[in-house]
XYZ file of C-alpha atoms in Angstrom:
722
model
C 24.896 18.264 7.831
C 26.047 14.996 7.047
C 26.526 13.632 3.737
C 28.673 11.086 3.680
C 26.136 8.370 4.351
C 25.064 8.049 0.909
C 27.741 5.754 -0.739
C 27.369 3.818 2.103
C 23.876 3.021 1.706
C 24.430 2.311 -1.963
C 27.280 -0.148 -0.888
C 25.163 -1.715 1.848
C 22.211 -2.323 -0.319
C 24.227 -3.950 -2.972
C 26.104 -6.024 -0.863
C 22.542 -7.301 0.633
C 21.574 -8.466 -2.782
C 24.464 -9.868 -3.576
C 24.777 -11.706 -0.771
C 21.406 -12.885 -0.841
C 22.054 -14.196 -4.222
C 24.523 -16.288 -3.265
C 22.998 -17.842 -0.477
C 19.727 -18.214 -2.784
C 19.847 -21.919 -2.627
C 21.594 -22.595 0.220
C 20.881 -25.661 2.358
C 19.105 -23.413 4.771
C 16.066 -22.773 2.097
C 15.135 -26.528 3.029
C 12.809 -24.971 5.872
C 9.387 -25.587 4.988
C 8.295 -21.273 5.994
C 10.984 -20.262 3.235
C 9.879 -23.139 0.337
C 6.746 -21.426 0.324
C 8.269 -18.300 -0.389
C 8.630 -19.561 -4.125
C 5.116 -19.085 -4.334
C 4.656 -15.151 -3.600
C 3.559 -12.790 -6.408
C 1.986 -9.532 -5.595
C -1.602 -10.119 -6.722
C -4.242 -7.836 -7.094
C -5.012 -6.131 -3.482
C -8.398 -4.744 -2.361
C -9.147 -1.376 -0.946
C -12.056 0.093 0.410
C -12.115 3.726 0.504
C -11.854 4.675 -3.400
C -15.409 3.931 -3.624
C -16.863 3.284 -0.045
C -16.841 -0.603 -0.816
C -14.167 -2.945 -1.433
C -12.809 -3.494 -4.885
C -9.505 -4.207 -6.571
C -6.982 -2.096 -6.265
C -5.128 -1.708 -9.411
C -8.946 -0.928 -10.761
C -9.884 1.209 -8.095
C -10.962 4.907 -9.787
C -7.999 6.720 -7.188
C -4.420 6.574 -6.477
C -4.274 4.225 -3.588
C -1.623 2.614 -1.472
C -2.422 -0.267 0.585
C -0.415 -1.597 3.866
C -1.152 -4.546 5.624
C -0.005 -5.912 9.333
C 2.493 -8.188 7.433
C 3.833 -5.109 5.919
C 4.117 -2.859 9.021
C 5.800 -5.990 10.945
C 8.188 -6.587 8.244
C 9.357 -2.683 8.162
C 9.697 -3.111 11.900
C 7.248 0.090 12.358
C 6.089 1.296 16.006
C 3.858 3.916 15.379
C 1.671 5.692 12.481
C 4.310 8.260 11.211
C 6.970 5.385 10.624
C 4.467 3.629 8.394
C 2.863 6.431 6.268
C 6.869 7.953 5.617
C 7.323 4.894 3.211
C 3.859 5.905 1.281
C 4.911 7.483 -2.037
C 3.800 11.362 -2.074
C 3.427 11.547 1.762
C 5.740 13.238 3.700
C 5.774 13.127 7.615
C 6.591 16.262 8.667
C 6.753 18.388 12.128
C 3.832 21.112 13.185
C 4.873 24.395 15.921
C 1.935 22.857 17.576
C 3.187 20.858 20.314
C 5.534 18.884 17.370
C 2.239 16.724 15.995
C 2.613 15.342 12.865
C 1.982 16.818 9.557
C 0.908 14.423 6.577
C 2.259 16.289 4.078
C 0.651 14.790 0.668
C 1.684 16.226 -2.934
C 3.332 19.528 -1.413
C -0.206 20.588 0.231
C 1.602 22.554 3.454
C -0.150 23.763 6.258
C 0.840 24.516 10.007
C -2.181 22.660 11.310
C -2.678 19.898 8.303
C -6.514 19.654 8.088
C -6.355 19.126 4.708
C -6.294 15.089 5.126
C -8.811 13.359 6.204
C -8.075 10.408 8.948
C -10.798 7.867 9.437
C -10.694 4.890 11.941
C -12.551 1.692 10.495
C -14.357 4.623 8.055
C -15.658 6.516 10.740
C -13.971 10.581 10.666
C -12.026 11.502 13.500
C -11.899 15.198 12.869
C -12.158 17.561 15.541
C -13.860 21.100 15.566
C -11.038 23.363 16.833
C -8.456 23.359 14.417
C -10.285 20.887 11.837
C -7.575 18.313 12.200
C -7.186 14.926 13.768
C -5.843 16.169 17.203
C -2.259 16.679 18.496
C -0.205 13.549 18.728
C -2.366 11.588 17.091
C 0.522 9.039 16.302
C -1.071 5.780 16.668
C 1.032 2.317 17.586
C 0.369 -0.382 14.922
C 0.324 -3.691 16.613
C -3.449 -3.215 16.367
C -4.025 -1.983 13.003
C -4.844 -4.779 10.057
C -4.667 -2.457 7.213
C -4.063 0.933 6.256
C -5.652 2.451 3.261
C -4.309 5.913 1.960
C -5.948 7.830 -1.108
C -3.684 10.691 -2.560
C -5.684 13.248 -4.011
C -9.288 14.454 -3.128
C -12.241 12.200 -1.879
C -14.962 14.753 -0.499
C -17.408 13.345 -3.434
C -17.509 9.824 -0.738
C -16.474 11.447 2.332
C -17.274 15.399 2.426
C -15.041 17.454 4.345
C -11.376 17.666 4.563
C -10.534 14.719 2.348
C -8.725 17.816 0.612
C -5.153 16.217 -0.147
C -5.675 12.925 0.532
C -7.767 10.205 3.106
C -5.985 7.659 5.263
C -8.187 4.806 6.563
C -6.631 3.094 9.724
C -8.488 -0.447 9.967
C -8.235 -2.369 13.031
C -7.811 -6.073 14.044
C -11.000 -8.144 13.901
C -11.035 -11.341 16.363
C -9.746 -13.557 13.086
C -6.590 -11.146 12.435
C -5.504 -12.166 16.174
C -7.013 -15.798 16.939
C -5.758 -15.944 20.541
C -3.588 -13.720 22.715
C -0.086 -11.987 21.517
C 1.844 -9.794 23.968
C 3.909 -7.318 22.714
C 6.789 -5.199 24.392
C 9.568 -2.625 23.146
C 12.319 -0.752 24.938
C 14.548 1.645 23.656
C 16.396 4.888 23.227
C 15.114 8.069 24.799
C 13.141 6.442 27.778
C 10.853 4.664 25.357
C 8.845 1.849 26.702
C 5.619 0.029 25.279
C 3.755 -2.985 25.651
C 0.668 -4.275 24.085
C -1.619 -7.181 24.685
C -3.944 -8.394 22.050
C -7.041 -10.711 22.424
C -9.388 -12.634 19.800
C -11.966 -15.262 19.899
C -15.302 -16.252 19.968
C -17.542 -16.221 22.889
C -21.367 -16.845 22.857
C -21.842 -16.523 19.321
C -19.883 -12.870 19.243
C -16.457 -12.537 17.880
C -14.634 -10.698 20.269
C -11.331 -8.802 20.109
C -9.487 -6.491 22.621
C -6.664 -4.284 22.644
C -4.559 -2.291 25.068
C -1.405 -0.131 24.728
C 0.806 1.609 26.825
C 3.417 4.137 25.491
C 5.928 6.081 27.323
C 9.083 8.211 25.805
C 10.985 10.580 28.382
C 12.119 12.705 24.812
C 15.223 12.921 22.891
C 17.263 15.566 24.839
C 19.797 15.967 21.915
C 17.069 17.842 19.671
C 18.379 20.935 20.852
C 16.687 24.760 19.802
C 19.222 27.353 19.687
C 17.449 30.378 19.741
C 13.466 30.744 20.332
C 10.726 33.581 20.528
C 12.060 34.546 23.988
C 15.345 34.749 22.841
C 14.071 37.757 20.640
C 12.132 39.590 23.664
C 15.327 39.199 25.941
C 17.688 40.751 23.300
C 14.912 43.598 22.838
C 13.777 44.336 26.890
C 17.547 43.175 28.692
C 15.815 40.339 30.272
C 17.379 36.800 30.477
C 14.431 34.149 30.013
C 14.837 32.112 27.598
C 15.738 28.454 28.223
C 17.086 28.661 24.888
C 19.749 26.778 23.691
C 17.863 23.944 25.701
C 15.835 20.720 24.289
C 12.271 20.261 22.960
C 9.916 18.959 25.182
C 9.022 15.493 23.229
C 7.853 13.763 26.389
C 4.696 11.861 26.223
C 2.246 9.175 27.803
C 0.016 7.193 26.169
C -2.925 4.568 26.411
C -4.664 3.079 23.574
C -7.931 0.752 24.246
C -9.932 -0.767 21.755
C -13.414 -3.075 22.043
C -14.873 -4.894 19.224
C -17.866 -7.380 19.154
C -19.513 -8.679 15.853
C -22.439 -10.979 15.254
C -24.041 -11.623 11.667
C -24.538 -7.902 10.253
C -23.969 -6.257 13.396
C -20.626 -4.577 14.608
C -19.511 -2.834 17.889
C -16.556 -0.627 18.148
C -15.412 0.868 21.648
C -12.134 3.285 21.469
C -10.358 5.487 24.034
C -6.857 7.205 23.296
C -5.644 9.342 25.947
C -2.440 11.254 26.143
C -1.051 12.226 29.731
C 1.467 15.000 30.411
C 2.215 15.310 26.675
C 5.326 18.110 25.930
C 5.026 21.177 24.194
C 7.866 20.599 21.647
C 9.489 24.205 21.265
C 6.599 25.882 22.924
C 3.162 26.940 22.087
C 4.413 30.488 21.200
C 8.121 28.859 19.829
C 9.571 30.104 23.191
C 10.968 26.848 25.205
C 8.588 25.337 28.298
C 10.118 22.953 30.359
C 7.413 22.243 32.489
C 3.839 22.668 30.651
C 2.404 20.115 29.285
C -1.807 19.111 28.006
C -3.821 16.012 28.701
C -5.846 14.755 25.864
C -8.447 12.012 26.104
C -10.609 10.701 23.297
C -13.583 8.507 23.085
C -14.678 6.773 19.694
C -17.880 4.349 19.791
C -19.730 3.355 17.023
C -22.197 0.869 15.996
C -22.169 -0.673 12.297
C -25.279 -2.641 10.700
C -23.710 -4.084 7.345
C -26.275 -6.461 5.499
C -24.563 -6.923 1.760
C -27.627 -8.945 0.687
C -30.610 -7.143 2.182
C -32.656 -7.736 -1.099
C -31.343 -9.452 -4.301
C -29.491 -6.382 -5.499
C -29.408 -4.093 -2.332
C -26.205 -3.766 0.107
C -26.974 -1.504 3.222
C -24.976 0.033 5.578
C -25.411 2.200 8.306
C -22.974 3.871 11.016
C -23.907 5.198 14.483
C -21.173 6.980 15.952
C -20.125 9.372 18.901
C -17.065 11.004 19.750
C -15.934 13.071 22.666
C -12.863 14.771 23.198
C -11.542 16.666 26.014
C -8.458 18.687 26.169
C -6.837 20.564 29.266
C -3.335 22.148 29.480
C -1.185 24.033 31.518
C 1.640 26.030 29.814
C 3.685 28.868 30.096
C 3.631 30.735 27.056
C 6.609 32.590 28.251
C 9.163 31.715 30.729
C 9.457 33.316 34.312
C 11.109 36.157 34.498
C 9.800 37.565 30.736
C 9.655 41.329 30.370
C 6.979 41.590 27.422
C 5.287 45.080 25.892
C 1.736 44.972 26.979
C -1.144 46.764 25.047
C -4.485 48.315 26.537
C -6.277 44.563 26.024
C -3.874 42.981 28.033
C -2.018 40.980 25.066
C 1.149 41.204 23.695
C 1.306 44.673 21.137
C 5.229 45.919 20.593
C 3.407 48.453 18.235
C 1.355 50.260 20.613
C 2.330 49.141 24.343
C 0.942 50.736 27.289
C 4.234 49.805 28.851
C 6.397 46.881 29.670
C 5.523 44.226 32.086
C 7.534 41.851 34.234
C 6.233 38.208 34.406
C 8.160 36.768 37.307
C 6.150 33.679 37.015
C 5.674 33.426 33.340
C 3.262 34.366 31.225
C 0.797 32.250 31.750
C -2.383 31.021 29.331
C -4.280 27.624 30.111
C -6.948 26.873 27.452
C -9.174 23.545 27.661
C -11.644 22.721 25.082
C -14.384 19.695 24.883
C -16.046 18.197 21.870
C -18.485 15.823 21.250
C -19.243 14.804 18.042
C -22.757 12.570 16.936
C -23.416 11.518 13.073
C -25.101 8.765 11.491
C -23.775 7.708 7.778
C -26.212 5.931 5.666
C -25.296 3.962 2.223
C -27.137 1.758 0.011
C -25.425 0.269 -3.031
C -27.754 -1.347 -5.973
C -26.785 -3.535 -8.481
C -30.207 -4.154 -10.461
C -29.032 -2.331 -13.573
C -26.862 -4.195 -15.854
C -23.233 -3.286 -15.461
C -23.645 -0.724 -13.142
C -23.432 -0.252 -9.521
C -25.163 2.486 -7.967
C -24.334 4.022 -4.492
C -26.381 6.362 -2.718
C -24.798 8.049 0.577
C -26.827 10.293 3.452
C -26.037 11.358 6.831
C -26.251 14.431 9.388
C -23.612 15.214 11.731
C -24.023 17.288 14.856
C -20.921 18.462 16.817
C -20.508 21.195 19.952
C -17.552 22.582 21.180
C -17.245 24.384 24.765
C -14.419 25.897 26.233
C -12.506 26.995 29.396
C -9.709 29.026 30.310
C -7.371 30.608 32.621
C -4.771 33.237 32.389
C -2.717 36.119 33.836
C -2.895 38.429 30.636
C -5.599 39.303 28.184
C -8.995 41.422 27.804
C -10.550 41.456 31.780
C -7.301 40.670 33.520
C -4.649 43.345 32.554
C -4.280 46.381 30.963
C -0.924 47.120 30.756
C -0.707 49.753 33.452
C 1.153 47.377 36.189
C 4.738 47.079 36.022
C 4.775 43.501 37.587
C 1.864 40.576 36.996
C 2.323 37.511 39.109
C 1.464 33.913 38.468
C -2.257 34.380 39.645
C -4.709 33.004 37.246
C -7.639 34.716 36.472
C -10.845 32.224 35.326
C -12.464 34.296 32.326
C -14.294 31.245 31.385
C -18.467 31.827 30.780
C -17.028 35.681 29.837
C -16.875 37.203 26.908
C -12.966 37.369 27.679
C -12.405 33.998 26.874
C -10.202 32.439 23.859
C -13.227 31.033 22.151
C -17.236 30.990 23.266
C -19.191 27.806 22.896
C -20.049 27.041 19.186
C -22.122 24.294 17.496
C -21.886 22.480 13.876
C -24.558 20.764 12.103
C -24.039 18.905 8.630
C -26.721 17.437 6.489
C -25.052 15.482 3.045
C -26.201 13.549 0.266
C -24.168 11.723 -2.267
C -24.831 9.674 -5.430
C -22.234 7.788 -7.483
C -22.349 5.407 -10.293
C -19.938 2.740 -11.473
C -20.419 1.742 -14.998
C -18.481 -1.047 -16.546
C -19.602 -0.404 -20.185
C -17.504 -2.718 -21.757
C -15.049 -5.104 -20.975
C -12.125 -3.172 -20.225
C -13.219 0.020 -19.288
C -14.970 1.335 -16.500
C -16.175 4.841 -15.761
C -16.973 6.103 -12.156
C -18.786 9.475 -11.768
C -20.306 10.589 -8.235
C -21.144 13.815 -6.648
C -21.495 14.624 -3.118
C -23.857 17.695 -1.612
C -22.834 19.339 1.599
C -25.163 22.056 3.838
C -23.301 22.930 7.666
C -24.942 25.299 9.663
C -21.933 27.662 10.079
C -21.210 28.634 6.378
C -23.513 27.523 3.975
C -23.210 24.466 1.180
C -20.885 23.041 -1.081
C -21.326 20.562 -3.952
C -18.060 18.221 -5.072
C -17.957 16.151 -8.225
C -15.917 13.071 -9.311
C -15.178 11.309 -12.519
C -13.026 8.903 -13.453
C -12.204 6.601 -16.677
C -10.271 3.084 -15.823
C -8.981 1.364 -18.722
C -7.816 -2.216 -18.359
C -6.548 -3.703 -21.536
C -4.647 -6.344 -20.283
C -5.130 -8.466 -17.133
C -1.559 -6.666 -15.861
C -1.808 -3.126 -17.174
C -4.610 -0.444 -15.699
C -4.420 3.328 -16.896
C -6.539 5.767 -15.231
C -7.719 9.204 -15.597
C -8.999 11.028 -12.686
C -10.624 14.425 -11.882
C -12.103 15.348 -8.540
C -12.930 18.415 -6.588
C -12.869 18.385 -2.733
C -13.304 21.071 -0.005
C -11.760 21.525 3.574
C -14.302 23.147 6.002
C -13.051 26.053 8.186
C -12.237 25.260 11.641
C -13.580 26.865 15.056
C -10.312 28.515 15.484
C -10.191 30.198 11.773
C -13.861 31.029 12.495
C -14.206 31.726 16.086
C -11.451 32.812 17.860
C -10.876 35.944 20.054
C -8.950 37.569 22.627
C -5.904 35.741 21.676
C -2.809 37.651 21.467
C -1.631 36.583 17.999
C -5.056 35.428 15.793
C -8.369 36.316 15.314
C -11.503 34.500 13.914
C -13.475 35.336 10.992
C -17.085 34.334 10.946
C -17.192 34.952 7.107
C -15.014 32.368 5.780
C -15.419 30.103 2.987
C -14.771 26.608 2.407
C -10.888 25.605 1.027
C -11.548 24.464 -2.733
C -9.151 22.088 -4.735
C -9.614 20.564 -8.585
C -6.972 17.594 -9.084
C -6.524 15.604 -12.421
C -4.371 12.713 -12.327
C -3.238 10.288 -14.834
C -2.106 6.671 -13.506
C -0.637 3.378 -14.590
C -0.365 0.051 -12.845
C 2.071 -2.342 -14.877
C 2.825 -6.022 -13.586
C 5.415 -7.246 -15.982
C 6.108 -10.111 -14.422
C 4.779 -12.276 -11.385
C 7.802 -10.669 -9.595
C 7.342 -7.470 -10.542
C 4.942 -4.494 -9.698
C 5.391 -0.635 -10.708
C 2.973 2.383 -11.017
C 3.318 6.044 -12.114
C 0.806 8.385 -11.263
C 1.042 12.212 -12.510
C -1.043 14.712 -10.560
C -2.002 18.389 -11.150
C -4.364 20.754 -8.917
C -5.375 24.009 -8.071
C -5.926 25.354 -4.692
C -8.389 28.382 -3.822
C -9.653 30.107 -0.778
C -6.987 28.812 1.109
C -7.395 30.092 4.591
C -4.586 31.912 5.930
C -3.867 34.152 9.264
C -3.159 37.608 7.389
C -2.017 40.964 8.864
C -4.847 43.562 9.029
C -2.492 46.640 10.011
C -1.582 45.863 13.316
C -0.188 42.731 15.443
C -2.961 40.504 15.370
C -3.254 38.193 12.344
C -7.334 37.638 11.162
C -8.242 34.258 9.028
C -9.411 35.317 5.673
C -9.726 33.066 2.381
C -6.516 34.409 0.482
C -4.537 31.677 -0.499
C -4.145 30.256 -4.011
C -2.226 27.379 -5.040
C -0.874 25.866 -7.964
C 1.112 22.414 -7.861
C 1.914 19.246 -10.306
C 4.285 16.124 -9.953
C 4.538 12.749 -10.232
C 4.995 9.386 -8.019
C 6.630 6.015 -9.058
C 6.835 3.062 -7.101
C 7.994 -0.512 -7.502
C 7.831 -3.825 -6.011
C 10.288 -6.301 -6.910
C 10.443 -9.992 -5.765
C 14.062 -10.222 -6.169
C 14.271 -14.069 -5.600
C 13.403 -16.135 -2.615
C 14.742 -14.504 0.260
C 15.092 -10.993 -1.037
C 12.237 -8.482 -1.775
C 12.937 -4.767 -2.552
C 10.432 -2.021 -2.797
C 11.544 1.346 -4.066
C 9.595 4.693 -4.473
C 10.090 8.365 -5.933
C 8.388 11.441 -5.437
C 8.668 14.669 -7.210
C 6.112 17.810 -6.545
C 6.382 21.697 -7.311
C 3.510 23.559 -5.319
C 3.516 27.619 -6.276
C 1.916 30.409 -4.478
C -0.133 31.955 -7.482
C -0.319 35.499 -5.652
C 3.580 36.128 -5.943
C 4.779 33.402 -8.270
C 6.872 31.889 -5.651
C 7.232 28.177 -4.599
C 4.948 27.328 -1.742
C 7.951 26.175 0.376
C 8.745 23.737 3.024
C 7.449 20.748 1.085
C 10.057 18.230 -0.258
C 10.606 18.761 -4.080
C 12.015 15.226 -4.245
C 11.918 12.441 -1.936
C 13.190 8.297 -2.495
C 12.369 5.611 -0.310
C 13.903 2.144 -0.614
C 13.153 -0.933 1.236
C 15.050 -4.197 1.220
C 13.701 -7.293 2.928
C 16.181 -10.101 3.264
C 15.261 -13.688 4.815
C 18.893 -14.537 4.993
C 18.451 -17.825 7.477
C 15.312 -19.361 8.480
C 13.168 -17.446 10.555
C 16.027 -14.906 10.316
C 15.241 -11.390 8.445
C 17.524 -8.129 7.649
C 15.150 -5.063 6.420
C 16.494 -1.946 5.640
C 15.241 1.478 4.893
C 16.306 4.749 3.176
C 14.379 7.608 3.060
C 16.000 10.695 1.302
C 14.323 13.812 1.466
C 15.419 16.814 -0.760
C 15.259 20.553 -1.928
C 13.046 21.960 0.417
C 12.473 25.949 -0.323
C 11.600 28.460 2.074
C 8.101 30.473 2.013
C 8.261 33.883 0.424
C 9.939 36.440 2.587
C 11.782 34.129 4.474
C 15.536 35.080 4.383
C 17.024 31.627 5.597
C 18.495 29.649 3.454
C 17.304 26.370 2.139
C 16.624 23.390 4.441
C 19.224 20.949 4.580
C 18.720 17.926 3.053
C 18.652 14.810 4.738
C 19.157 10.981 4.863
C 17.410 8.471 7.205
C 18.621 4.834 7.181
C 16.809 2.154 9.617
C 18.222 -1.583 10.082
C 16.340 -4.147 11.685
C 17.145 -7.752 12.401
C 14.239 -10.009 13.324
C 14.007 -13.516 14.312
C 10.373 -15.611 14.638
C 10.541 -18.912 16.820
C 14.079 -17.784 18.905
C 12.076 -19.868 21.471
C 8.569 -21.287 21.023
C 6.021 -18.687 20.475
C 8.365 -15.927 20.958
C 9.808 -13.186 18.049
C 12.353 -10.846 18.803
C 13.812 -7.949 16.940
C 16.284 -5.369 17.250
C 16.036 -2.143 15.253
C 18.450 1.046 15.058
C 16.732 4.005 13.429
C 18.833 6.889 11.983
C 21.695 4.612 11.693
C 24.575 7.070 10.449
C 23.185 9.615 13.061
C 22.228 12.068 10.412
C 21.328 16.089 11.414
C 17.596 15.947 9.850
C 15.564 18.969 10.646
C 12.052 19.999 9.584
C 11.232 23.503 8.877
C 9.777 25.940 11.587
C 7.576 28.596 10.556
C 8.670 32.075 9.162
C 7.806 34.991 11.158
C 8.722 38.270 9.682
C 8.916 40.211 12.886
C 12.066 37.729 13.988
C 15.282 39.310 13.239
C 16.368 36.097 11.499
C 13.137 35.187 9.693
C 11.746 33.073 12.462
C 11.513 32.346 16.136
C 13.252 29.390 16.112
C 15.856 29.897 13.179
C 17.684 26.823 13.181
C 14.191 24.686 12.066
C 13.140 21.525 14.542
C 15.636 18.612 14.900
C 14.527 15.155 14.606
C 15.694 12.123 16.692
C 19.426 11.243 16.841
C 20.272 7.240 16.092
C 18.328 5.371 18.436
C 17.917 1.337 19.375
C 14.970 -0.372 20.302
C 14.127 -3.993 20.910
C 11.352 -5.655 20.333
C 9.424 -9.134 21.731
C 6.413 -10.648 21.039
C 4.864 -13.900 22.742
C 1.803 -15.504 21.206
C -0.455 -17.583 23.707
């Protein structure tokens, strides 16, 4: 691990500030655009997801972060992960599942990461199978108008999975684009991206259209030294592992959106496709050089919003439909593997029928298909003095169906054959499939009151009742007391309860070599308390401090039942506390700085040990220096530190790392053309995210060296406006 970058980073930031100060009054400030910067203040932004309607960020009954398109442009981000890493208390890690992103909020870590609810324009995109937002849903950012993030529970408004936090991606309307933009990016690891945005008025309709294509070959420097197949090679004398070898991070994506808006009506259609998606370290933690997956998501929603349906009523209805198609071709273990196979045709090192050779690999090609339909209604009533009531109700129906072809498992082999080739057996529509068809129906109703009972005090109280067809009902309340004695100071005391609905793999998966579902599962729950301060001592400085404590019950984990198979159960109990501090500082006319620090400690109450994997400390610093007319230099520093291993993992603590990014940009270098050049991981730090612990592995994990992050990369961006 390289440690020498720290002093260089501090020197770089100090030099930036000094040089900027020296040039603060230079002649180039005569530029009209830069002179306008003198009027810059932090004015109070708004947030829409704290209560379901727009309100002041400082007075919203939640700890929230708002990031605008201008903020994203200034930091040079290309995708959603890069933006979210700047949010206090939020760290982006890597899952073992195809290297998908984990949005780790306040130390709440699980490998599937279903505890964070993601919305796109207020519509949930949660999938049934694993309860998350889907693999590799790392959205491009050129179409994002605003990003709203709540840290803490949100189930009283949004229901299931608003557990650790809520992320709402708000796309650009025609007014945000006003014409046509063409963007392009090329860079390291075979990265190529291009997008087109268009917005305008046609026949009385506001129309916006967006298309983005992205392709990356992958970073071959992200080497896995040892994998699960290495363990089997050592045990059974085979030589099949591709380790040492690179993680497979290739990917091709297409993102298309169409929006139409007129009067009270708003129609959106979105298609998100991932093609030939690489499998990271392998689905079974064994490198698969050729396996891949295709995912095709559709989301269509129609909104009717009349803010003045009568004198005191604001009515909104959202009808949405989401369709998901996932298909894969993958080798769980590579050609030439030798595995101990039990009588059910699955891997069983404890009671094997025989050692079986798989010259073409241990092949499983599961696919699933989901469709989701939902209707969400909300009604705001302001007819009672100093009160604003919100009544919400809705219904959602979803269905999952699956297909599978494989050369192992029940109905395919029984361990008696010494060799099994690559001929696959289709077990679709049989009891031997990995999951049978299932559906879910949800009904909910919620009530919320925002009471402005004195000039300086607000109380928000709410509760939501959800009823699920597969596991029953749950009630989740919230309460918030907001005190704003001065225009520039706000204090918030917050309580909330949230739940996470069991996913279908946790409830119903079967015939899997490793895990089994449990139809008796209850939802996970969290109770959270927060104390937050928002203070703006001058027009140029704004700072916030948030203290939090939470307790989690009935966390779903896959636990041993005495054999080789792990079964889902509500066994987890956790407790966590910490703080988040951030400051925005308009240092001078040509220099803005942002910084935040996060601390958290989360404990497994069953054994009194650290939950592990989450950073105890995290520091983020950004400086944006406009050093010449239309020229900017943006520097970002992200330090991730003090990550423990989970209980029973014999490996040493995970190394700290520091990632430094630099961007130099020029607006209007040519007429209507903007350019930017970016270096990510400037000091080429050997940064790694933790791999899962595995008690059966000799070194404590099938990938003992963890997951390497990308090495230093270079990128060039252009934007053309018509």
